[in-house]
Amino acid sequence: MIKIAKFGGSSVASAEQFKKVKKIVEADPDRRFIVVSAAGKRFPDDNKITDLLLLVNAHVQYHVDCTALLADIEQRFVDIADELGVEWPVAEKFETFASNIKKHSPEYVVSRGEWFTAHIMAEYLGIPFVDAADVIVFHHDGTVDMERTSARIKETVVRHGAFVLPGFYGATVDGAIKLFQRGGGDITGAIVARCLDANVYENWTDVSGFLSADPRIVENPRSIRRITFDEMRELSYMGASVLQEEAIFPVREANIPIQIKNTNRPDDPGTTIRETAEGSEDEHLITGIAGRKDFMAVHVKKAHMSNMVGVVSRALSIFERYGVSIEHIPTGVDSFGVVVSSADVKDTIYSIVNDIRREIKPDDISMVDKLALISVVGRNMSKRSGTSGKIFGALGDAGINIRMITQSSEEISIIVGVDNADFDRAIQVIYERFVRNEMVSTGKEGK
């Protein structure tokens, strides 16, 4: 079996965390391919190494002395290596890097967080270090050359049998360092899993997988044991994310399951994400609840609109003209709504409305602001009749006014719009009625 184990910044933030990683790796001989992020925060007010390196770049750009800042970063790495008894010359390597700081590209500078972390981890685990710049190949447009990358990773496995790889970066064919977006270590791990046709991609972080609701809103929410890629995408889009979203696609295409695990509590079951989540008929109705505040809905009414061609597309083209992304489009026979982020239209909404009036000539146009969207996600909802009605009824019984309703085409999510002021209470009502009560009645833990 092949397991790719990716450890995030919180998992490598200190020597103590390195020790936990070593126990996890040594507990399973299938964990031979390790991907690491740069050292993260040790405590809430601490700084991530990547953020400090971004600050170094800013200092260099504006010709501000960054000697003290570089010394702080170096000391973080030296302290970890010294406590672990690592002999790799951290200070010497860092001083060489720092002395040439103005000659390096910004992407090279930022990538050194992962580079130093992975070097220390490699010696500590007794597994060969492999530089991501040698195996993760980028096209010049910033996309990954999967064919070359796959060939290089497979050649590396033949040579070394196992490796520790820094995440977050790679290089073009001419050697220029290229970065993924922030959180790109997750993407690196997924690419390695795809290239090696792994049996599972383990993503180790500081939480025990997905929770069925935000713990800041719902007390002690149920953990999600199993979730599909589609469900995870729905929840992640609404902000319930523990995984960089772009990391999904390489493994999803190869049907490789992802396991979200907690470095600090390795025996917790975590969450398994896969294409399908087969289970018994008594599985939970709702997988998770997530939402976001501060949306705006523009409602357009025009008589006999259903007999006209292109009304909705013309309205959407107006939003596109102003560079506004559309969140949802609830429709009726002679009306439709366009839901957007309030922040996206704060300077243009009146211009957009005036353009709609001039070009579409609606009978009526209105706006609803301070709107919150709540997504109720569950792969089993479509199998049980009356689910949406029960959700609306529960909110109505609680005196919560529903401003908008829409459902995904896959029928795995129901989205309701409520006032910002009702956001927390609406999530609590749905959770208590459909998750907590179900757990009490069945006596079952999360699946």
Tab-separated table of C-alpha atoms in Angstrom:
chain	number	residue	atom	x	y	z
A	1	MET	CA	0.000	0.000	0.000
A	2	ILE	CA	1.145	3.542	-0.751
A	3	LYS	CA	0.203	6.378	1.609
A	4	ILE	CA	1.175	9.978	0.974
A	5	ALA	CA	1.393	11.821	4.309
A	6	LYS	CA	1.303	15.599	4.098
A	7	PHE	CA	1.964	17.558	7.316
A	8	GLY	CA	0.791	21.157	7.540
A	9	GLY	CA	2.491	24.103	9.199
A	10	SER	CA	0.988	23.473	12.634
A	11	SER	CA	2.357	19.911	12.512
A	12	VAL	CA	5.939	21.152	12.061
A	13	ALA	CA	5.824	24.359	14.102
A	14	SER	CA	8.264	23.197	16.788
A	15	ALA	CA	10.565	20.371	17.778
A	16	GLU	CA	7.757	18.919	19.861
A	17	GLN	CA	5.558	18.758	16.768
A	18	PHE	CA	8.373	17.128	14.781
A	19	LYS	CA	8.460	14.393	17.422
A	20	LYS	CA	4.745	13.758	16.932
A	21	VAL	CA	5.266	13.509	13.176
A	22	LYS	CA	8.023	10.951	13.673
A	23	LYS	CA	5.762	8.760	15.826
A	24	ILE	CA	3.043	8.924	13.178
A	25	VAL	CA	5.394	8.060	10.328
A	26	GLU	CA	7.085	5.223	12.198
A	27	ALA	CA	3.714	3.770	13.243
A	28	ASP	CA	2.936	2.767	9.646
A	29	PRO	CA	5.546	1.452	7.171
A	30	ASP	CA	3.257	2.485	4.311
A	31	ARG	CA	4.006	6.135	5.102
A	32	ARG	CA	7.153	6.382	2.983
A	33	PHE	CA	6.408	9.602	1.074
A	34	ILE	CA	6.223	12.678	3.278
A	35	VAL	CA	5.315	16.218	2.192
A	36	VAL	CA	5.779	19.122	4.619
A	37	SER	CA	4.754	22.748	4.807
A	38	ALA	CA	6.900	25.491	6.326
A	39	ALA	CA	6.941	25.730	10.110
A	40	GLY	CA	3.718	27.389	11.267
A	41	LYS	CA	2.540	29.092	14.432
A	42	ARG	CA	3.630	27.660	17.793
A	43	PHE	CA	1.022	29.692	19.672
A	44	PRO	CA	-1.818	32.065	18.652
A	45	ASP	CA	0.256	35.268	18.529
A	46	ASP	CA	3.205	33.612	16.790
A	47	ASN	CA	4.121	34.108	13.129
A	48	LYS	CA	4.205	31.541	10.357
A	49	ILE	CA	7.598	31.246	8.705
A	50	THR	CA	5.993	31.862	5.299
A	51	ASP	CA	4.518	35.151	6.532
A	52	LEU	CA	7.925	36.213	7.846
A	53	LEU	CA	9.534	35.428	4.491
A	54	LEU	CA	6.867	37.446	2.703
A	55	LEU	CA	7.788	40.288	5.052
A	56	VAL	CA	11.441	39.812	4.134
A	57	ASN	CA	10.515	40.280	0.480
A	58	ALA	CA	8.701	43.507	1.349
A	59	HIS	CA	11.756	44.767	3.227
A	60	VAL	CA	13.997	44.004	0.257
A	61	GLN	CA	11.577	45.635	-2.194
A	62	TYR	CA	11.478	48.877	-0.197
A	63	HIS	CA	15.194	48.778	0.693
A	64	VAL	CA	14.542	48.310	4.409
A	65	ASP	CA	17.103	46.416	6.456
A	66	CYS	CA	15.842	42.906	7.243
A	67	THR	CA	18.870	41.567	9.135
A	68	ALA	CA	17.012	41.195	12.433
A	69	LEU	CA	14.021	39.565	10.726
A	70	LEU	CA	16.225	37.016	8.977
A	71	ALA	CA	18.004	36.308	12.262
A	72	ASP	CA	14.643	35.521	13.900
A	73	ILE	CA	13.745	33.093	11.115
A	74	GLU	CA	17.140	31.431	11.298
A	75	GLN	CA	16.825	31.009	15.071
A	76	ARG	CA	13.463	29.223	14.659
A	77	PHE	CA	15.092	26.600	12.449
A	78	VAL	CA	18.251	26.350	14.547
A	79	ASP	CA	16.232	25.801	17.734
A	80	ILE	CA	14.228	22.984	16.128
A	81	ALA	CA	17.317	21.294	14.735
A	82	ASP	CA	19.262	21.600	17.988
A	83	GLU	CA	16.463	20.140	20.112
A	84	LEU	CA	16.087	17.220	17.713
A	85	GLY	CA	19.827	16.589	17.461
A	86	VAL	CA	19.871	17.194	13.713
A	87	GLU	CA	23.383	17.659	12.361
A	88	TRP	CA	22.483	19.214	8.998
A	89	PRO	CA	24.211	22.665	9.063
A	90	VAL	CA	21.106	24.828	9.394
A	91	ALA	CA	22.900	28.022	10.439
A	92	GLU	CA	25.512	27.754	7.695
A	93	LYS	CA	22.899	27.095	4.996
A	94	PHE	CA	20.685	29.902	6.229
A	95	GLU	CA	23.508	32.401	6.357
A	96	THR	CA	24.394	31.568	2.753
A	97	PHE	CA	20.759	32.141	1.790
A	98	ALA	CA	20.500	35.398	3.780
A	99	SER	CA	23.738	36.856	2.455
A	100	ASN	CA	22.397	36.612	-1.098
A	101	ILE	CA	18.853	37.696	-0.275
A	102	LYS	CA	18.785	40.537	-2.813
A	103	LYS	CA	19.814	38.210	-5.632
A	104	HIS	CA	16.969	35.768	-5.127
A	105	SER	CA	13.542	36.018	-6.715
A	106	PRO	CA	10.619	36.674	-4.331
A	107	GLU	CA	9.252	33.180	-5.016
A	108	TYR	CA	12.611	31.603	-4.201
A	109	VAL	CA	12.748	33.495	-0.883
A	110	VAL	CA	9.244	32.437	0.186
A	111	SER	CA	9.873	28.801	-0.784
A	112	ARG	CA	12.784	28.501	1.650
A	113	GLY	CA	10.407	27.980	4.559
A	114	GLU	CA	9.431	24.595	3.163
A	115	TRP	CA	12.978	23.884	1.996
A	116	PHE	CA	14.549	24.291	5.447
A	117	THR	CA	11.676	22.525	7.216
A	118	ALA	CA	11.903	19.530	4.872
A	119	HIS	CA	15.695	19.263	5.227
A	120	ILE	CA	15.428	19.107	9.008
A	121	MET	CA	12.539	16.637	8.826
A	122	ALA	CA	14.380	14.406	6.351
A	123	GLU	CA	17.397	13.932	8.619
A	124	TYR	CA	15.221	13.541	11.708
A	125	LEU	CA	13.180	10.785	10.063
A	126	GLY	CA	16.170	9.207	8.337
A	127	ILE	CA	14.466	9.525	4.945
A	128	PRO	CA	16.117	11.115	1.865
A	129	PHE	CA	15.365	14.772	1.121
A	130	VAL	CA	14.135	15.518	-2.388
A	131	ASP	CA	13.864	19.108	-3.574
A	132	ALA	CA	10.433	19.946	-5.005
A	133	ALA	CA	12.211	22.067	-7.617
A	134	ASP	CA	13.651	18.853	-9.057
A	135	VAL	CA	10.357	16.976	-9.407
A	136	ILE	CA	7.382	19.392	-9.507
A	137	VAL	CA	7.526	20.903	-12.992
A	138	PHE	CA	5.607	24.042	-13.916
A	139	HIS	CA	4.713	25.361	-17.323
A	140	HIS	CA	5.590	29.030	-17.698
A	141	ASP	CA	1.880	29.914	-17.418
A	142	GLY	CA	1.881	28.618	-13.827
A	143	THR	CA	0.138	25.291	-14.465
A	144	VAL	CA	1.769	21.996	-13.526
A	145	ASP	CA	3.281	19.818	-16.250
A	146	MET	CA	1.811	16.575	-14.929
A	147	GLU	CA	3.555	14.377	-17.506
A	148	ARG	CA	7.048	15.580	-16.628
A	149	THR	CA	6.210	15.747	-12.916
A	150	SER	CA	4.929	12.163	-12.872
A	151	ALA	CA	8.006	10.872	-14.675
A	152	ARG	CA	10.388	12.666	-12.290
A	153	ILE	CA	8.560	11.528	-9.155
A	154	LYS	CA	8.551	7.923	-10.331
A	155	GLU	CA	12.277	8.117	-11.145
A	156	THR	CA	12.886	9.498	-7.646
A	157	VAL	CA	11.031	6.581	-6.076
A	158	VAL	CA	13.201	4.131	-8.040
A	159	ARG	CA	16.365	5.865	-6.780
A	160	HIS	CA	15.385	6.462	-3.143
A	161	GLY	CA	12.412	4.248	-2.291
A	162	ALA	CA	11.097	6.957	0.053
A	163	PHE	CA	11.467	10.713	0.406
A	164	VAL	CA	10.640	13.903	2.296
A	165	LEU	CA	9.488	16.610	-0.093
A	166	PRO	CA	8.877	20.297	0.623
A	167	GLY	CA	5.416	21.435	-0.454
A	168	PHE	CA	4.168	24.710	-1.935
A	169	TYR	CA	6.666	25.100	-4.783
A	170	GLY	CA	8.288	23.584	-7.829
A	171	ALA	CA	10.234	24.972	-10.764
A	172	THR	CA	9.959	25.606	-14.478
A	173	VAL	CA	12.064	23.517	-16.856
A	174	ASP	CA	14.715	26.254	-16.827
A	175	GLY	CA	14.950	26.115	-13.017
A	176	ALA	CA	12.978	29.201	-11.948
A	177	ILE	CA	11.142	28.608	-8.659
A	178	LYS	CA	7.347	28.787	-8.933
A	179	LEU	CA	4.883	28.807	-6.037
A	180	PHE	CA	1.408	27.402	-5.728
A	181	GLN	CA	-1.190	29.639	-4.109
A	182	ARG	CA	-1.181	29.805	-0.298
A	183	GLY	CA	-1.967	26.402	1.141
A	184	GLY	CA	-0.180	24.893	-1.821
A	185	GLY	CA	1.461	22.205	0.258
A	186	ASP	CA	-1.894	20.405	0.097
A	187	ILE	CA	-1.701	20.563	-3.688
A	188	THR	CA	1.845	19.165	-3.673
A	189	GLY	CA	0.714	16.193	-1.612
A	190	ALA	CA	-2.226	15.561	-3.942
A	191	ILE	CA	0.024	15.674	-7.004
A	192	VAL	CA	2.424	13.164	-5.460
A	193	ALA	CA	-0.524	10.898	-4.603
A	194	ARG	CA	-1.792	11.140	-8.171
A	195	CYS	CA	1.613	10.455	-9.723
A	196	LEU	CA	2.230	7.399	-7.540
A	197	ASP	CA	-1.353	6.114	-7.787
A	198	ALA	CA	-1.488	6.103	-3.989
A	199	ASN	CA	-4.082	4.148	-2.052
A	200	VAL	CA	-4.767	7.120	0.209
A	201	TYR	CA	-3.664	10.725	0.632
A	202	GLU	CA	-3.351	11.620	4.336
A	203	ASN	CA	-3.516	15.298	5.178
A	204	TRP	CA	-2.315	15.887	8.745
A	205	THR	CA	-3.310	19.135	10.392
A	206	ASP	CA	-4.441	20.466	13.791
A	207	VAL	CA	-8.105	19.442	13.572
A	208	SER	CA	-9.690	15.986	13.513
A	209	GLY	CA	-11.332	16.412	10.131
A	210	PHE	CA	-14.497	18.240	9.205
A	211	LEU	CA	-17.114	19.225	11.751
A	212	SER	CA	-20.789	19.256	10.874
A	213	ALA	CA	-21.079	22.919	11.930
A	214	ASP	CA	-18.935	25.835	13.045
A	215	PRO	CA	-17.989	25.229	16.726
A	216	ARG	CA	-18.121	28.990	17.288
A	217	ILE	CA	-21.859	28.790	16.570
A	218	VAL	CA	-22.842	25.258	17.617
A	219	GLU	CA	-21.530	23.756	20.825
A	220	ASN	CA	-19.597	20.516	20.329
A	221	PRO	CA	-20.734	19.775	16.753
A	222	ARG	CA	-20.617	16.210	15.456
A	223	SER	CA	-17.519	15.208	13.505
A	224	ILE	CA	-17.975	13.992	9.956
A	225	ARG	CA	-16.461	10.559	9.444
A	226	ARG	CA	-17.267	10.164	5.744
A	227	ILE	CA	-17.980	12.792	3.116
A	228	THR	CA	-18.042	12.873	-0.671
A	229	PHE	CA	-15.973	15.240	-2.785
A	230	ASP	CA	-19.173	16.989	-3.903
A	231	GLU	CA	-20.338	17.498	-0.323
A	232	MET	CA	-16.942	18.797	0.706
A	233	ARG	CA	-16.924	21.267	-2.172
A	234	GLU	CA	-20.341	22.569	-1.145
A	235	LEU	CA	-19.263	23.037	2.479
A	236	SER	CA	-15.843	24.446	1.589
A	237	TYR	CA	-17.387	27.049	-0.696
A	238	MET	CA	-19.357	28.303	2.280
A	239	GLY	CA	-16.224	28.534	4.374
A	240	ALA	CA	-16.084	25.170	6.192
A	241	SER	CA	-12.645	24.253	4.913
A	242	VAL	CA	-9.673	22.428	6.403
A	243	LEU	CA	-8.133	21.603	3.025
A	244	GLN	CA	-6.888	23.751	0.151
A	245	GLU	CA	-9.637	23.280	-2.461
A	246	GLU	CA	-7.280	22.902	-5.429
A	247	ALA	CA	-5.828	19.853	-3.658
A	248	ILE	CA	-9.022	17.953	-4.355
A	249	PHE	CA	-8.777	17.751	-8.117
A	250	PRO	CA	-5.581	15.722	-8.684
A	251	VAL	CA	-6.738	12.936	-6.351
A	252	ARG	CA	-10.401	13.085	-7.306
A	253	GLU	CA	-9.567	12.477	-10.948
A	254	ALA	CA	-7.640	9.360	-9.893
A	255	ASN	CA	-10.315	8.253	-7.368
A	256	ILE	CA	-7.846	8.433	-4.468
A	257	PRO	CA	-9.480	8.989	-1.051
A	258	ILE	CA	-8.278	11.795	1.211
A	259	GLN	CA	-8.057	11.375	4.979
A	260	ILE	CA	-7.977	14.466	7.169
A	261	LYS	CA	-6.111	13.582	10.378
A	262	ASN	CA	-5.014	15.404	13.530
A	263	THR	CA	-1.283	15.361	14.291
A	264	ASN	CA	-2.032	16.170	17.929
A	265	ARG	CA	-4.640	13.400	18.225
A	266	PRO	CA	-3.531	10.744	15.738
A	267	ASP	CA	-5.921	8.099	17.057
A	268	ASP	CA	-8.986	10.191	16.179
A	269	PRO	CA	-10.731	8.725	13.117
A	270	GLY	CA	-10.694	12.012	11.213
A	271	THR	CA	-12.643	12.492	8.002
A	272	THR	CA	-12.415	10.385	4.849
A	273	ILE	CA	-13.254	12.143	1.580
A	274	ARG	CA	-13.954	10.087	-1.532
A	275	GLU	CA	-16.069	10.109	-4.677
A	276	THR	CA	-18.867	8.099	-3.100
A	277	ALA	CA	-19.582	7.283	0.532
A	278	GLU	CA	-21.419	4.000	0.555
A	279	GLY	CA	-23.357	3.328	3.695
A	280	SER	CA	-26.496	1.936	5.213
A	281	GLU	CA	-29.932	3.465	4.943
A	282	ASP	CA	-29.763	4.813	8.485
A	283	GLU	CA	-26.885	7.192	7.727
A	284	HIS	CA	-27.246	10.801	8.828
A	285	LEU	CA	-29.676	12.892	6.830
A	286	ILE	CA	-27.485	16.007	6.976
A	287	THR	CA	-23.723	15.830	6.555
A	288	GLY	CA	-22.921	19.411	7.453
A	289	ILE	CA	-24.139	23.002	7.712
A	290	ALA	CA	-22.093	26.030	6.681
A	291	GLY	CA	-22.734	29.592	5.668
A	292	ARG	CA	-21.500	33.111	5.102
A	293	LYS	CA	-22.841	36.577	5.760
A	294	ASP	CA	-22.957	39.829	3.798
A	295	PHE	CA	-24.592	39.043	0.495
A	296	MET	CA	-26.957	41.156	-1.585
A	297	ALA	CA	-29.818	39.965	-3.793
A	298	VAL	CA	-31.077	41.980	-6.776
A	299	HIS	CA	-34.639	40.876	-7.651
A	300	VAL	CA	-35.993	41.561	-11.150
A	301	LYS	CA	-39.676	41.163	-12.182
A	302	LYS	CA	-40.905	41.363	-15.760
A	303	ALA	CA	-44.314	40.175	-16.946
A	304	HIS	CA	-44.296	37.291	-19.439
A	305	MET	CA	-40.542	36.915	-18.983
A	306	SER	CA	-40.882	33.155	-19.437
A	307	ASN	CA	-41.851	33.758	-23.066
A	308	MET	CA	-38.867	36.008	-23.746
A	309	VAL	CA	-35.394	34.881	-24.787
A	310	GLY	CA	-32.215	36.160	-23.162
A	311	VAL	CA	-33.563	38.286	-20.305
A	312	VAL	CA	-31.556	36.543	-17.594
A	313	SER	CA	-28.405	36.307	-19.746
A	314	ARG	CA	-28.549	40.053	-20.479
A	315	ALA	CA	-28.822	40.793	-16.750
A	316	LEU	CA	-25.889	38.524	-15.978
A	317	SER	CA	-23.801	40.187	-18.691
A	318	ILE	CA	-24.305	43.502	-16.895
A	319	PHE	CA	-22.835	42.062	-13.690
A	320	GLU	CA	-20.000	40.577	-15.748
A	321	ARG	CA	-19.348	43.996	-17.282
A	322	TYR	CA	-18.608	45.287	-13.779
A	323	GLY	CA	-16.440	42.281	-12.887
A	324	VAL	CA	-18.899	40.896	-10.329
A	325	SER	CA	-19.024	37.160	-9.592
A	326	ILE	CA	-22.511	35.634	-9.312
A	327	GLU	CA	-23.194	33.434	-6.284
A	328	HIS	CA	-26.744	32.199	-6.979
A	329	ILE	CA	-29.630	32.830	-9.387
A	330	PRO	CA	-32.999	31.889	-7.846
A	331	THR	CA	-35.744	32.054	-10.501
A	332	GLY	CA	-39.532	32.203	-10.820
A	333	VAL	CA	-41.916	32.260	-13.772
A	334	ASP	CA	-41.738	36.017	-14.312
A	335	SER	CA	-38.882	36.922	-11.969
A	336	PHE	CA	-35.347	36.075	-11.038
A	337	GLY	CA	-32.777	37.108	-8.495
A	338	VAL	CA	-29.049	37.642	-8.695
A	339	VAL	CA	-27.159	37.046	-5.447
A	340	VAL	CA	-23.709	38.596	-5.113
A	341	SER	CA	-21.235	39.373	-2.366
A	342	SER	CA	-21.973	42.816	-0.934
A	343	ALA	CA	-18.271	43.644	-0.956
A	344	ASP	CA	-18.103	42.986	-4.717
A	345	VAL	CA	-20.748	45.605	-5.538
A	346	LYS	CA	-20.253	48.203	-2.812
A	347	ASP	CA	-19.050	50.798	-5.364
A	348	THR	CA	-21.071	49.717	-8.410
A	349	ILE	CA	-24.515	48.477	-7.327
A	350	TYR	CA	-26.422	51.631	-8.349
A	351	SER	CA	-24.723	51.675	-11.745
A	352	ILE	CA	-25.622	47.992	-12.202
A	353	VAL	CA	-29.274	48.608	-11.254
A	354	ASN	CA	-29.495	51.588	-13.621
A	355	ASP	CA	-28.074	49.475	-16.467
A	356	ILE	CA	-30.622	46.719	-15.752
A	357	ARG	CA	-33.460	49.282	-15.832
A	358	ARG	CA	-32.247	50.747	-19.110
A	359	GLU	CA	-31.412	47.524	-20.952
A	360	ILE	CA	-34.061	45.093	-19.635
A	361	LYS	CA	-36.863	47.512	-18.707
A	362	PRO	CA	-38.203	45.421	-15.808
A	363	ASP	CA	-41.600	46.022	-14.216
A	364	ASP	CA	-39.921	46.129	-10.842
A	365	ILE	CA	-36.425	45.855	-9.433
A	366	SER	CA	-35.534	45.659	-5.742
A	367	MET	CA	-32.554	44.913	-3.550
A	368	VAL	CA	-32.129	42.957	-0.341
A	369	ASP	CA	-28.860	43.534	1.511
A	370	LYS	CA	-27.392	42.190	4.743
A	371	LEU	CA	-28.288	38.725	3.545
A	372	ALA	CA	-26.702	35.559	4.908
A	373	LEU	CA	-26.611	32.281	2.979
A	374	ILE	CA	-26.729	28.940	4.793
A	375	SER	CA	-26.008	25.709	2.952
A	376	VAL	CA	-27.470	22.500	4.367
A	377	VAL	CA	-25.515	19.652	2.765
A	378	GLY	CA	-26.274	15.947	2.727
A	379	ARG	CA	-25.970	13.194	0.159
A	380	ASN	CA	-29.011	11.453	1.674
A	381	MET	CA	-31.443	14.380	1.571
A	382	SER	CA	-32.716	13.524	-1.917
A	383	LYS	CA	-33.615	10.011	-0.701
A	384	ARG	CA	-35.978	11.251	2.016
A	385	SER	CA	-39.096	13.092	0.916
A	386	GLY	CA	-40.075	16.369	2.531
A	387	THR	CA	-36.598	17.320	3.774
A	388	SER	CA	-36.660	20.867	2.404
A	389	GLY	CA	-40.156	21.471	3.796
A	390	LYS	CA	-39.068	20.301	7.230
A	391	ILE	CA	-36.071	22.654	7.178
A	392	PHE	CA	-38.238	25.615	6.196
A	393	GLY	CA	-40.789	24.622	8.837
A	394	ALA	CA	-38.167	24.464	11.577
A	395	LEU	CA	-36.927	27.943	10.690
A	396	GLY	CA	-40.478	29.259	10.527
A	397	ASP	CA	-41.312	27.799	13.940
A	398	ALA	CA	-38.297	29.657	15.313
A	399	GLY	CA	-39.567	32.937	13.862
A	400	ILE	CA	-36.744	33.178	11.303
A	401	ASN	CA	-37.776	34.828	8.025
A	402	ILE	CA	-36.483	33.028	4.909
A	403	ARG	CA	-35.521	35.563	2.244
A	404	MET	CA	-34.351	33.164	-0.458
A	405	ILE	CA	-34.392	29.443	-1.294
A	406	THR	CA	-32.331	27.541	-3.871
A	407	GLN	CA	-31.158	23.955	-4.341
A	408	SER	CA	-28.121	22.507	-6.096
A	409	SER	CA	-28.711	20.576	-9.324
A	410	GLU	CA	-27.142	17.488	-7.701
A	411	GLU	CA	-29.737	17.727	-4.914
A	412	ILE	CA	-27.095	17.441	-2.210
A	413	SER	CA	-27.535	20.938	-0.808
A	414	ILE	CA	-30.362	23.291	0.084
A	415	ILE	CA	-29.439	26.953	0.425
A	416	VAL	CA	-31.570	29.379	2.403
A	417	GLY	CA	-31.094	33.104	2.669
A	418	VAL	CA	-31.810	34.804	5.990
A	419	ASP	CA	-31.013	38.185	7.478
A	420	ASN	CA	-27.465	38.573	8.776
A	421	ALA	CA	-28.931	39.062	12.241
A	422	ASP	CA	-30.547	35.598	12.118
A	423	PHE	CA	-27.444	33.780	10.815
A	424	ASP	CA	-26.177	32.120	13.990
A	425	ARG	CA	-29.642	31.266	15.279
A	426	ALA	CA	-30.696	29.725	11.948
A	427	ILE	CA	-27.680	27.402	11.957
A	428	GLN	CA	-28.358	26.465	15.572
A	429	VAL	CA	-32.021	25.679	14.808
A	430	ILE	CA	-31.173	23.487	11.831
A	431	TYR	CA	-28.428	21.695	13.736
A	432	GLU	CA	-30.554	20.998	16.809
A	433	ARG	CA	-33.542	19.825	14.775
A	434	PHE	CA	-31.802	17.659	12.177
A	435	VAL	CA	-28.431	16.673	13.632
A	436	ARG	CA	-28.543	16.776	17.441
A	437	ASN	CA	-32.009	15.235	17.674
A	438	GLU	CA	-31.046	12.489	15.248
A	439	MET	CA	-27.932	11.684	17.269
A	440	VAL	CA	-30.000	11.483	20.456
A	441	SER	CA	-32.714	9.307	18.886
A	442	THR	CA	-30.259	6.851	17.293
A	443	GLY	CA	-27.511	6.956	19.924
A	444	LYS	CA	-24.934	6.934	17.126
A	445	GLU	CA	-21.723	8.846	16.710
A	446	GLY	CA	-20.847	10.697	13.488
A	447	LYS	CA	-20.040	8.723	10.353
